[in-house]
Coordinates of C-alpha atoms in Angstrom, one line a residue:
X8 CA 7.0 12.4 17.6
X9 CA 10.9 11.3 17.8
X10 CA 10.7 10.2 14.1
X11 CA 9.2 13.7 13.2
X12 CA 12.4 15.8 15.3
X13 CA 14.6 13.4 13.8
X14 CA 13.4 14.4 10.3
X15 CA 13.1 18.1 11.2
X16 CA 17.1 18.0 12.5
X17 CA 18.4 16.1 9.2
X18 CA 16.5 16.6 6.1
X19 CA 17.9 19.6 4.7
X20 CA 21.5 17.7 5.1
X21 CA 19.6 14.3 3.4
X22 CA 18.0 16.3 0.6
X23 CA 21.4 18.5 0.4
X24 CA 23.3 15.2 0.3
X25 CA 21.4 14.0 -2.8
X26 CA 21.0 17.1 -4.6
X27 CA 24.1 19.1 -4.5
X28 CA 25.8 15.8 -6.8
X29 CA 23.1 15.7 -9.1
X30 CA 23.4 19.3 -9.8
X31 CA 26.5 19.3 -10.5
X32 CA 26.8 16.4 -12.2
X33 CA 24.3 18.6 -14.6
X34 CA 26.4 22.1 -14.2
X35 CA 23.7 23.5 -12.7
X36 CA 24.6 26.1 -10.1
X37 CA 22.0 26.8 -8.0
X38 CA 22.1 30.9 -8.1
X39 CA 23.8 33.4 -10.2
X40 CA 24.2 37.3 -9.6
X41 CA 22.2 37.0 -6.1
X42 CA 19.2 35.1 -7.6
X43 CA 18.0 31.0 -7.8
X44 CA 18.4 29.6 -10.9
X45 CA 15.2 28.0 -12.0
X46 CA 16.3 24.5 -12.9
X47 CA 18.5 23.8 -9.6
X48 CA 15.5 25.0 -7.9
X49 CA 13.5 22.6 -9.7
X50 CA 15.4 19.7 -8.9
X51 CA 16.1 20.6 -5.4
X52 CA 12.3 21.0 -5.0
X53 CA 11.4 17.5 -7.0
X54 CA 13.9 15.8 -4.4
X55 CA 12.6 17.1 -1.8
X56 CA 8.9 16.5 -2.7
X57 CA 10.3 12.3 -3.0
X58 CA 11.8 12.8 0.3
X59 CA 8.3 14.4 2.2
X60 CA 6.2 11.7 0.5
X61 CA 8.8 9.0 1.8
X62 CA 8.7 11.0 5.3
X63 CA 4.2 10.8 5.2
X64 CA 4.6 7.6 4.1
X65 CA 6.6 6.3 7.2
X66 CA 4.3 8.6 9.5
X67 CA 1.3 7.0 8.2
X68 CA 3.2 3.3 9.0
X69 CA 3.7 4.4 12.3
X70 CA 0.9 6.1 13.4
X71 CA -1.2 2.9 11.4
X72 CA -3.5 5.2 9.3
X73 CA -4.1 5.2 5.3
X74 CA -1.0 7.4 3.8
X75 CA -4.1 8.0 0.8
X76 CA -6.7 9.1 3.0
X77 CA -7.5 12.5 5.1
X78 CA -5.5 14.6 5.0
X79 CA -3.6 13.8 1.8
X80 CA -6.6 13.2 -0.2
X81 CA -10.1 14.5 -0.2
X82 CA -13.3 15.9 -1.6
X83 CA -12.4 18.2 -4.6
X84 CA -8.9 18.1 -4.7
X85 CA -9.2 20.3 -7.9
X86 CA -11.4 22.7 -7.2
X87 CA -9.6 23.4 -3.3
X88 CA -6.5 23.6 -5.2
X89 CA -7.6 26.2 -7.6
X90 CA -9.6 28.4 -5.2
X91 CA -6.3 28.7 -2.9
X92 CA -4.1 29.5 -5.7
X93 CA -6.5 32.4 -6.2
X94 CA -6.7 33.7 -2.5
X95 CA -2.7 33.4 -2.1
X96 CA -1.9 35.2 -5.4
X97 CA -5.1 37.9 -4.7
X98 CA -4.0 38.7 -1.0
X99 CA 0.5 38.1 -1.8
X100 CA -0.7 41.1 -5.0
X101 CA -2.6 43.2 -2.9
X102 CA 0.1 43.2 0.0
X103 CA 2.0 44.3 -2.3
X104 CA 0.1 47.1 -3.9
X105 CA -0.4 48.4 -0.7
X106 CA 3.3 48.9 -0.3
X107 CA 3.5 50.8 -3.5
X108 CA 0.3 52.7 -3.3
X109 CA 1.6 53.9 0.4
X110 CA 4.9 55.1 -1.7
X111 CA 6.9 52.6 0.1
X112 CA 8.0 50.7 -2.9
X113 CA 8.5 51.5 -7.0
X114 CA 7.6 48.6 -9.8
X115 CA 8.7 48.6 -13.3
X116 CA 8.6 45.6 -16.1
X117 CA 11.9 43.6 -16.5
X118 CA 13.6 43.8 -19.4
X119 CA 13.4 40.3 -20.8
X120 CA 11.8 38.8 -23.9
X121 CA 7.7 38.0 -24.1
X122 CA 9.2 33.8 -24.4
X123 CA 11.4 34.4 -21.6
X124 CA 8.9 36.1 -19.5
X125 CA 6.4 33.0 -20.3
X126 CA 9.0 30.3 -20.0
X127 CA 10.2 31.8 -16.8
X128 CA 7.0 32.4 -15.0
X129 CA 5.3 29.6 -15.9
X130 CA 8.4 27.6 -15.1
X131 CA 8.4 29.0 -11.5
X132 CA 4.5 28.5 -11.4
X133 CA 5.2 24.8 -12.0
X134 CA 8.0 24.5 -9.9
X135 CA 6.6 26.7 -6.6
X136 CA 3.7 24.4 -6.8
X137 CA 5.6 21.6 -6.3
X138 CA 7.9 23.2 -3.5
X139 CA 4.6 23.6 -1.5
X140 CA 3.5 20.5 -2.1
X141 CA 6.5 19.4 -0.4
X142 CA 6.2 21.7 2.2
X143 CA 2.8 21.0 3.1
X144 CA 3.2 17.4 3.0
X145 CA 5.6 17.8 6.1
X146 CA 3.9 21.4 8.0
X147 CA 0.3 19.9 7.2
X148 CA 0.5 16.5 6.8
X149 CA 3.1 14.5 8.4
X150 CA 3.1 17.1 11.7
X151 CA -0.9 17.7 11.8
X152 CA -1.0 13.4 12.1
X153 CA 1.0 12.8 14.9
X154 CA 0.7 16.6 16.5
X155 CA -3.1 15.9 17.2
X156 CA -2.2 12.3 18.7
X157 CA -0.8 14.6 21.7
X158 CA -2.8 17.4 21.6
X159 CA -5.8 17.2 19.5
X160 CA -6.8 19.0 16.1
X161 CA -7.0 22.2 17.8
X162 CA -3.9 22.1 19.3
X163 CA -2.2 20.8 16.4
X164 CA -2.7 23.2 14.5
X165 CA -0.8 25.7 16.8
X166 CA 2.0 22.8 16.5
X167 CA 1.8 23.4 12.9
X168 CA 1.9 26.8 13.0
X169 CA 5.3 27.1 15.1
X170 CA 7.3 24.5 13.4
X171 CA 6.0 26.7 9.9
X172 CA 7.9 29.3 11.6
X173 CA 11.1 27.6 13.3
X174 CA 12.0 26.3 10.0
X175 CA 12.3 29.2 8.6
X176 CA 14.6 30.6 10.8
X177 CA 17.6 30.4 8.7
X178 CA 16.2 32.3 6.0
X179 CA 18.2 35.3 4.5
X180 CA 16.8 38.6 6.6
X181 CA 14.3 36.6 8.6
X182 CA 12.7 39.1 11.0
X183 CA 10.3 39.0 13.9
X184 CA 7.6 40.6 12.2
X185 CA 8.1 37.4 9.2
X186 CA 8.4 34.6 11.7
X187 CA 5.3 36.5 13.6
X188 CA 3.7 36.0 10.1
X189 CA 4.8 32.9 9.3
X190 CA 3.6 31.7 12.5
X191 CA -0.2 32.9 11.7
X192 CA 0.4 31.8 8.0
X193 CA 1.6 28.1 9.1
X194 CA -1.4 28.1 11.6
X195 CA -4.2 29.8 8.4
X196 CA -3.4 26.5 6.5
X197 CA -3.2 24.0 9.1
X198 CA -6.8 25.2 9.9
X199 CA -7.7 24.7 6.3
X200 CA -6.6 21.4 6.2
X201 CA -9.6 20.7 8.8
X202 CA -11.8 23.1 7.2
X203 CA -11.9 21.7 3.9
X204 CA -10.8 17.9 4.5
X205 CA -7.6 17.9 2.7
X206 CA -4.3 20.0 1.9
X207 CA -4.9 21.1 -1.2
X208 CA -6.1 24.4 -0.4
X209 CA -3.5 25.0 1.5
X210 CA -1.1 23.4 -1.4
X211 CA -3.1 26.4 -4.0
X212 CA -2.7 29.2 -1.2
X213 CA 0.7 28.5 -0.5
X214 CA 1.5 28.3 -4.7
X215 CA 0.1 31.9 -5.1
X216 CA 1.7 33.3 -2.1
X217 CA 5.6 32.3 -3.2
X218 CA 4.9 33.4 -7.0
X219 CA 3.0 36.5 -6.5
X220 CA 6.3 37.8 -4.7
X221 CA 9.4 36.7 -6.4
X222 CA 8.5 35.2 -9.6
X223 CA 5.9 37.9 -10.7
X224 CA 6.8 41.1 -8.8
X225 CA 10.5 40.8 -8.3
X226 CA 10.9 41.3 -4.7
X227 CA 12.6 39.0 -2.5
X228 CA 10.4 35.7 -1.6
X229 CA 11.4 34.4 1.9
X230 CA 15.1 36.3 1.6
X231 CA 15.5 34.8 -1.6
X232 CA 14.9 36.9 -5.4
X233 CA 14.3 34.7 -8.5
X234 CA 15.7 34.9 -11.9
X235 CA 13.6 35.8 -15.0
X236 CA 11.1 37.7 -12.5
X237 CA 8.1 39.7 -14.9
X238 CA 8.4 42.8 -12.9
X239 CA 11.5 44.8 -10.8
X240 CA 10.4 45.9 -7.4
X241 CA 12.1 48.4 -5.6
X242 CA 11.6 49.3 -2.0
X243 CA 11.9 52.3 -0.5
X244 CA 10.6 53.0 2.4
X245 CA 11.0 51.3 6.2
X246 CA 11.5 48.0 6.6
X247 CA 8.4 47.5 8.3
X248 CA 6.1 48.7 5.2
X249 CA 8.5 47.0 2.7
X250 CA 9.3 43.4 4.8
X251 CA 13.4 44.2 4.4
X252 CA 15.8 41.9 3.1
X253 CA 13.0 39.0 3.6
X254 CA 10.8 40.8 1.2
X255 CA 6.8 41.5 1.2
X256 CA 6.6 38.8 3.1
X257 CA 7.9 40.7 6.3
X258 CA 5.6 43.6 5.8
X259 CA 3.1 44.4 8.2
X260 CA 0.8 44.5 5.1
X261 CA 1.6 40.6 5.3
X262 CA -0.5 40.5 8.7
X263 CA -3.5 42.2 6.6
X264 CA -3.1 39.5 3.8
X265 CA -2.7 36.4 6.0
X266 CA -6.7 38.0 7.5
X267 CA -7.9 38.6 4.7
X268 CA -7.2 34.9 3.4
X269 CA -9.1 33.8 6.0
X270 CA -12.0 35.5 5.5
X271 CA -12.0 33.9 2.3
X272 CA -11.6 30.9 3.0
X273 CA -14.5 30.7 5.8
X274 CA -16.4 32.6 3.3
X275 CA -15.8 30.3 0.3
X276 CA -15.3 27.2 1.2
X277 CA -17.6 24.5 3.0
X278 CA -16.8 23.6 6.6
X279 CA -15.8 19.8 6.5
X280 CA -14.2 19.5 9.8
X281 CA -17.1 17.1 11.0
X282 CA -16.0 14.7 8.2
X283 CA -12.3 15.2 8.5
X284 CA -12.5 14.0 11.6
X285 CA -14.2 11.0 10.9
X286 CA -12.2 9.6 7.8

């Protein structure tokens, strides 16, 4: 539990440390006109994804349990993967569409090239999908293993669910309503992790969440808006309908979305809890 506050205190100054130099050394500045740049995103993301596998692995030492076992690896990594993807992009889209259809919001295409508008969102596609990878090695790996030592797998997953939210607290235009969300969102995918017998549903969901909003639509993901984004969104209306400076993410259309992934996922996918909890 010490090793895990110790690594929640310093690893944005570690991973900081080792990537500001390296993007510089490449002239990569991480954002331009109020949006992330997607190659000093990439390699901010890939550094931090060596520095969460480093952090599992040393949790794993500790704790004595097999870093390559549950929850890092399980039945139908593939298929889990996909099927998250799927219900994070399908619920993130539909939040949003909901904020447009309510007249809240206005959408139009960027103006940008068909091979910049592939090279772009596939580029973010990649690139998101290995930030949450990161993210979930530490939320729903690392935090899940040493959280249910204390308080069990029920109670862990509460653990998860606030730490999802307190890390975000620095975010640009981070609301109640978002932490609120995040909160039930960091708790939805530490449940998953039980449900199916590994993170990579949670991995998929949390993929298609982060590119539905920024990378697709154009509205700010987390407080932050990406460059080379397919479409331009707009809001208009209250910051309540629209999620603010935070983005879609902050809507209370969020809240609806977060449900509805849940739904799908007890609908979809096969409890395994039993056998998670025996590996």
């Amino acid at each position: 539990m010490l090793f895990v506050a110790v690594v929640y205190l310093g690893f944005d100054q570690v991973a900081d440390a080792i990537d500001t130099p390296l993007a510089e050394a490449f002239n990569l500045p991480v954002s331009a006109y109020g949006e992330l740049k997607l190659l000093p995103y990439a390699l901010l993301m890939a550094v931090r994804l060596v520095l969460e596998l480093l952090v599992v692995a040393a949790v794993c030492g500790i704790l004595g349990c097999r870093m390559f076992g549950f929850p890092l690896v399980g039945p139908e990594i593939g298929k889990l993967t996909a099927i998250g993807l799927a219900i994070g992009l399908a619920v993130m889209v539909c939040a949003i569409l909901a904020i447009m259809v309510t007249g809240n919001a206005n959408v139009a295409v960027s103006t940008q090239s068909p091979l910049s508008a592939l090279l772009h969102g596939g580029g973010w596609l990649i690139f998101d999908f290995i930030g949450a990878t990161g993210e979930e090695l530490f939320g729903r790996v690392a935090v899940l293993l040493v959280a249910e030592r204390f308080v069990g797998w029920r109670g862990a997953i509460i653990v998860s669910g606030l730490m999802f939210s307190v890390l975000h607290f620095g975010n640009p235009g981070a609301s109640w309503i978002w932490l609120a969300r995040l909160f039930f969102q960091g708790a939805l995918l530490a449940y998953a992790v039980y449900r199916t017998g590994s993170v990579w549903w949670s991995v998929g969901y949390h993929t298609g969440w982060n590119w539905a909003s920024a990378p697709l639509f154009g509205a700010a993901g987390s407080g932050y808006l990406d460059e080379g984004h397919l479409l331009d969104f707009t809001p208009t209306g209250s910051s309540m309908i629209t999620g603010g400076a935070v983005g879609p993410e902050g809507s209370i259309f969020a809240f609806v979305a977060v449900l509805c992934a849940f739904v799908l996922l007890v609908t979809i996918t096969p409890d395994r809890r039993l056998l998670a909890r025996q590996v």
